[in-house]
CSV table of C-alpha atoms in Angstrom, one decimal:
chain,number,residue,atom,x,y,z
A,116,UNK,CA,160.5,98.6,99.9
A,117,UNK,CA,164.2,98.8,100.9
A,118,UNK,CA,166.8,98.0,97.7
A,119,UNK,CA,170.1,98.0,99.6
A,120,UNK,CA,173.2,95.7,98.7
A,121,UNK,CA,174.9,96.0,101.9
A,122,UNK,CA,173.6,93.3,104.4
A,123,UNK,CA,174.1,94.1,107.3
A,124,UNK,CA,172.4,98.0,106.3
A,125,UNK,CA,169.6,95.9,104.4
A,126,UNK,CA,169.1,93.8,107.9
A,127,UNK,CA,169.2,96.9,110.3
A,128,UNK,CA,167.0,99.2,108.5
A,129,UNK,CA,164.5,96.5,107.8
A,130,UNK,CA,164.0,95.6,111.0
A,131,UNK,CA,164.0,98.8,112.9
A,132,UNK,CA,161.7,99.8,110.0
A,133,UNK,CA,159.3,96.8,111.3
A,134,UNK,CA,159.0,97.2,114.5
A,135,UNK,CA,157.9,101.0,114.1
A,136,UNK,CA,155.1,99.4,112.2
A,137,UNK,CA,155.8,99.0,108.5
A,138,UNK,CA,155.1,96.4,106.0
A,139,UNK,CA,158.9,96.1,104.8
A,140,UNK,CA,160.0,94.1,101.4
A,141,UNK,CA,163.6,93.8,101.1
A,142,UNK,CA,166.0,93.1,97.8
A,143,UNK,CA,169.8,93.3,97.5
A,144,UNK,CA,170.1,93.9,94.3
A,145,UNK,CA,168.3,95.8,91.5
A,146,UNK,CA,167.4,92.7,88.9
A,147,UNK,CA,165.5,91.4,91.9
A,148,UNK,CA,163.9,94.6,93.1
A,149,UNK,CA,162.8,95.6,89.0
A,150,UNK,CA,161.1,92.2,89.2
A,151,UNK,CA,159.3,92.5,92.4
A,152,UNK,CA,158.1,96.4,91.4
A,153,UNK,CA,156.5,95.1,88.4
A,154,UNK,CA,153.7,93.0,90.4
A,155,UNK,CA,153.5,95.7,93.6
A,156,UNK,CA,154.1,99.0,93.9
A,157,UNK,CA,155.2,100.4,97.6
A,158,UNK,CA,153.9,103.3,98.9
A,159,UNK,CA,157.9,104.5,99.8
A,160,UNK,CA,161.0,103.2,97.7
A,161,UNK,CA,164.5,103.6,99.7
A,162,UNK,CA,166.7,103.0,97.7
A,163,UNK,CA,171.1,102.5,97.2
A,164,UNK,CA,172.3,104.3,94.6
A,165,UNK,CA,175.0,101.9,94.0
A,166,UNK,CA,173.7,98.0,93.6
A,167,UNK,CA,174.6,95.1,91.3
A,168,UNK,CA,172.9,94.5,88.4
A,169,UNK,CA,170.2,97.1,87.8
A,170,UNK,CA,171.5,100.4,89.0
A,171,UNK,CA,169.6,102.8,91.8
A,172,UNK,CA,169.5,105.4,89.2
A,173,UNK,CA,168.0,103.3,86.3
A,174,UNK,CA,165.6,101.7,88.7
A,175,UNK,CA,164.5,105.0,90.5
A,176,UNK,CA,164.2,106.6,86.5
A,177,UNK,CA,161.7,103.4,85.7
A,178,UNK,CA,159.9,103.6,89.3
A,179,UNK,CA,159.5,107.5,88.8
A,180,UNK,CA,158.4,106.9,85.3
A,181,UNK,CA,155.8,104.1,85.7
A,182,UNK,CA,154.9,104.8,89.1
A,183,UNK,CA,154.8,108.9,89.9
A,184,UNK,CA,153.2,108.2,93.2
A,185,UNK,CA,155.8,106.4,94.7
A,186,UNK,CA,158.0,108.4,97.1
A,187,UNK,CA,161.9,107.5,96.4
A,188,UNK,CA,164.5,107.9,99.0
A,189,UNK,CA,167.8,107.9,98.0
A,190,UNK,CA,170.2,106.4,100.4
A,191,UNK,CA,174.2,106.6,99.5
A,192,UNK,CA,177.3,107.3,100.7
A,193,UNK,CA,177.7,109.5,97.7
A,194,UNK,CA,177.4,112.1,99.8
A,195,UNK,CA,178.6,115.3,98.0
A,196,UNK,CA,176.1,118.4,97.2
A,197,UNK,CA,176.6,117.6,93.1
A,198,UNK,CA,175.9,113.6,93.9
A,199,UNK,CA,172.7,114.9,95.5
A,200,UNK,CA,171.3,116.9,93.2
A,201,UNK,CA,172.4,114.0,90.5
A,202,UNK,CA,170.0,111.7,92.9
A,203,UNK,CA,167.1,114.3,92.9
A,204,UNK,CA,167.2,114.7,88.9
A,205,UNK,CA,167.0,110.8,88.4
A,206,UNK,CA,163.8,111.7,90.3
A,207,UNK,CA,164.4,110.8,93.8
A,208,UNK,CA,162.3,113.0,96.3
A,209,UNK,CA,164.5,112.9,99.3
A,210,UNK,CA,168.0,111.7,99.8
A,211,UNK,CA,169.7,110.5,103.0
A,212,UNK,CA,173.6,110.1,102.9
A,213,UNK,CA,175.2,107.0,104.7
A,214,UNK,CA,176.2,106.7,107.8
A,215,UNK,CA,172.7,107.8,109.1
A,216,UNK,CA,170.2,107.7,111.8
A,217,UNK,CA,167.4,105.0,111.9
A,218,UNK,CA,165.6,107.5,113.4
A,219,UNK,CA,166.1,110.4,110.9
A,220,UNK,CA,165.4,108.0,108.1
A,221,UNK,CA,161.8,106.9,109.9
A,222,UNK,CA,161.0,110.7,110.5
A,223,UNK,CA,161.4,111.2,107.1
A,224,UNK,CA,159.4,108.1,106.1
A,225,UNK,CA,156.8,108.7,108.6
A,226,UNK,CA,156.5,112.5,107.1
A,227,UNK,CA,156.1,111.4,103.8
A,228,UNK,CA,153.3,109.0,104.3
A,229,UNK,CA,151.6,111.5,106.7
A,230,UNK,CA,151.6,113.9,103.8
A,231,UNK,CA,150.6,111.9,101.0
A,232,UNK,CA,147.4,110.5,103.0
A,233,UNK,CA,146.0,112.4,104.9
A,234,UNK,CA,147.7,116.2,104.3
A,235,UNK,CA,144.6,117.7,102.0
A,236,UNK,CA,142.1,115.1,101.7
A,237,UNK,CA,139.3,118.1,103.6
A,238,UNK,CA,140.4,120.5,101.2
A,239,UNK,CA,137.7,121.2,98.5
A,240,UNK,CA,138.3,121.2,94.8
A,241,UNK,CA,139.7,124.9,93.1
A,242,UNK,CA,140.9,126.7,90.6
A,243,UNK,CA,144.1,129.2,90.3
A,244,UNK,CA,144.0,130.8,87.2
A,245,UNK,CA,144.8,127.8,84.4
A,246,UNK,CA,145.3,125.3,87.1
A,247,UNK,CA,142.4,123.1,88.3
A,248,UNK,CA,143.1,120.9,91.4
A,249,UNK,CA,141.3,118.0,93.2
A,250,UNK,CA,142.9,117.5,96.3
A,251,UNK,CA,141.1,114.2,97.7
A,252,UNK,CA,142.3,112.5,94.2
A,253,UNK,CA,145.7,114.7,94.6
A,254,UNK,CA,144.9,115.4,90.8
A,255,UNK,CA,146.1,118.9,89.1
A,256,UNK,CA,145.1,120.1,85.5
A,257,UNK,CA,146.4,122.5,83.6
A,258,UNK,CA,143.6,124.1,81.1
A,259,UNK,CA,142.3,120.3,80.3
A,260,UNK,CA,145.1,118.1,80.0
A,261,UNK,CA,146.2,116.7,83.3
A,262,UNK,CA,149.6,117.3,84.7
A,263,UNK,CA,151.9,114.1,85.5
A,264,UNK,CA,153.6,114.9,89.1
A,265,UNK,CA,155.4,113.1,90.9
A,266,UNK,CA,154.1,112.7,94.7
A,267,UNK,CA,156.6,115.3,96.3
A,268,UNK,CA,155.9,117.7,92.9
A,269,UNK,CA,152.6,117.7,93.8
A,270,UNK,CA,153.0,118.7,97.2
A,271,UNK,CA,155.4,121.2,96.1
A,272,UNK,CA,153.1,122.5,93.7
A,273,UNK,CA,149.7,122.8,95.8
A,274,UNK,CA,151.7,124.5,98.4
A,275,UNK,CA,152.5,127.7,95.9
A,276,UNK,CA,148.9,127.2,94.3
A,277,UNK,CA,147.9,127.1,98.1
A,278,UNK,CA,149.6,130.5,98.8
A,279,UNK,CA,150.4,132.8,94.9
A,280,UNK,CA,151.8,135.9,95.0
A,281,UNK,CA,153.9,135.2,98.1
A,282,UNK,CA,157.6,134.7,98.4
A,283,UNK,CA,158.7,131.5,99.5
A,284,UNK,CA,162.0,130.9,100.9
A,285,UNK,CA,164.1,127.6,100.6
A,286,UNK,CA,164.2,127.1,104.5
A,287,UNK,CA,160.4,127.7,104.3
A,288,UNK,CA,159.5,125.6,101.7
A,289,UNK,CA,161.8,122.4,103.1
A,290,UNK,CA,159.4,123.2,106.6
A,291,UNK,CA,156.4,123.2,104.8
A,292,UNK,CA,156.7,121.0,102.2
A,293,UNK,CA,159.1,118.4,103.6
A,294,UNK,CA,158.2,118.6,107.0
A,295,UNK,CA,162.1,119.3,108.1
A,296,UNK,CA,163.3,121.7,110.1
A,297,UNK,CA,166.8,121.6,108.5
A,298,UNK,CA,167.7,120.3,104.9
A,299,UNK,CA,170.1,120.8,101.8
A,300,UNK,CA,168.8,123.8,99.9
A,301,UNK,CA,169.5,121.7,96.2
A,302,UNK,CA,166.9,119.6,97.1
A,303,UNK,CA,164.0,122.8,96.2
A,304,UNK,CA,166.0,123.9,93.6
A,305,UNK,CA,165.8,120.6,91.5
A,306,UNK,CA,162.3,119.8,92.8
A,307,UNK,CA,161.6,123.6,91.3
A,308,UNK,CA,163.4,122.9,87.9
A,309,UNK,CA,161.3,119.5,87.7
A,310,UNK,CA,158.4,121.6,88.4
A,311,UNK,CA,158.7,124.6,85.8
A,312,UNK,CA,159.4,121.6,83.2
A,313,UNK,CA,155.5,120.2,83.2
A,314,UNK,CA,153.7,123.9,84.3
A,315,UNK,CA,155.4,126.4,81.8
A,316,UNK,CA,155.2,127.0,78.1
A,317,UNK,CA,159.6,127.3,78.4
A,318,UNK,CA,161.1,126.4,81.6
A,319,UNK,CA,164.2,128.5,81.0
A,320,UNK,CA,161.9,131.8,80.8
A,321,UNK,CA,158.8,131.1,83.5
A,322,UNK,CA,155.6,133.3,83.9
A,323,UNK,CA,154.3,131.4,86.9
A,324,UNK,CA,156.8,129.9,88.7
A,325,UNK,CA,159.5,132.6,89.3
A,326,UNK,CA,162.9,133.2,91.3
A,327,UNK,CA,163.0,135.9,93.4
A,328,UNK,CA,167.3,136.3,93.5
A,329,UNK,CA,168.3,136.2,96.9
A,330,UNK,CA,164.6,135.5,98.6
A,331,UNK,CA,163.0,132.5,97.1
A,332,UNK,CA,160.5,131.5,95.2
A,333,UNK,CA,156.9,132.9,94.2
A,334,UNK,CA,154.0,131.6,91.9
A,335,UNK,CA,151.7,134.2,89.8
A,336,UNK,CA,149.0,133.6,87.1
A,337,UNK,CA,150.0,136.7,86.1
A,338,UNK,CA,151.9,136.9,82.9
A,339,UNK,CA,155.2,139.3,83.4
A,340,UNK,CA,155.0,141.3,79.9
């Protein structure tokens, strides 16, 4: 689903978005696209920040709260590194600033779906200290209460589950988890914040999910004392 109020950007990115082989429903404003979300839910939102009537950011907070498993892609020519990181904390996964490349934004679709289908569907169900996880139902549980993640959280979070004790950097994880060989470095740190808010007792003060200052990140089930 593409949310854009520009029409000529709406008509371009639909089309191209077509003929590489997507099912493509297209809304130019928010009041329409809140309406149309209610009845089906995409698999991939890309979605303008700035529309008329409903906002980007209210719609992505409803989508992201109703719908976790919905990948959100910002798209905005609010382009600035605090703009961003505002679009990621509305919940947005990935964010791609205007004037773009049809081509960049497919790659990034295309990654995204890749992932979310078919990435760890043979893995086998298994525990990390507290943390159960089911990957063929992309499922995590922390002692026995479930943990609500959104779809790039998840991936975020199997990949350190995937791989404790080592230390992760930003450039790796963006590789690894996003599938891009280049990206803004904000975009792990609010996906980590997000994180440490659902996995640890206090977020400001985390046992599993630690910085390493200058190198990255690393997840323990050890308890620092």
């Amino acid at each position: 689903m593409i949310v854009e109020d520009d029409p000529t950007v709406l008509t371009v990115v639909g089309d191209y978005l077509r003929a590489a082989g997507y099912p493509v429903a297209q809304f130019a404003d928010g009041d329409a696209a809140r309406i149309a979300l209610s009845a089906d839910v995409p698999d991939v939102l890309v979605l303008d920040r700035m529309l008329p009537g409903v906002s980007g950011d209210e719609l992505c907070r409803e989508v992201r709260a109703s719908a976790p498993q919905v990948a959100i892609i910002m798209l905005t020519a609010l382009d600035s590194v605090d703009e961003r990181i505002n679009g990621l904390e509305y919940g947005a996964d990935d964010y791609v600033a205007k004037p773009f490349a049809l081509r960049e934004l497919q790659l990034r679709i295309d990654a995204t779906i890749r992932r979310a289908r078919g990435a760890t569907t043979s893995v086998s169900p298994f525990a990390v200290g507290p943390f159960r996880v089911d990957p063929a139902r992309r499922r995590i549980w922390l002692d026995d209460h479930e943990i609500s993640l959104t779809t790039r959280e998840y991936e975020l979070f199997l990949f350190f589950l995937q791989n404790p004790e080592r230390i992760h950097s930003r450039d790796e994880i963006l590789r690894e988890v996003w599938g891009w060989s280049f990206g803004e470095a904000s975009t792990v740190t609010v996906h980590v914040r997000r994180l440490r808010e659902k996995i640890e007792p206090e977020p400001r003060f985390p046992r599993h999910l630690l910085t390493e200052w200058g190198a990255g990140y690393r997840f323990t089930v050890q308890e620092s004392e």
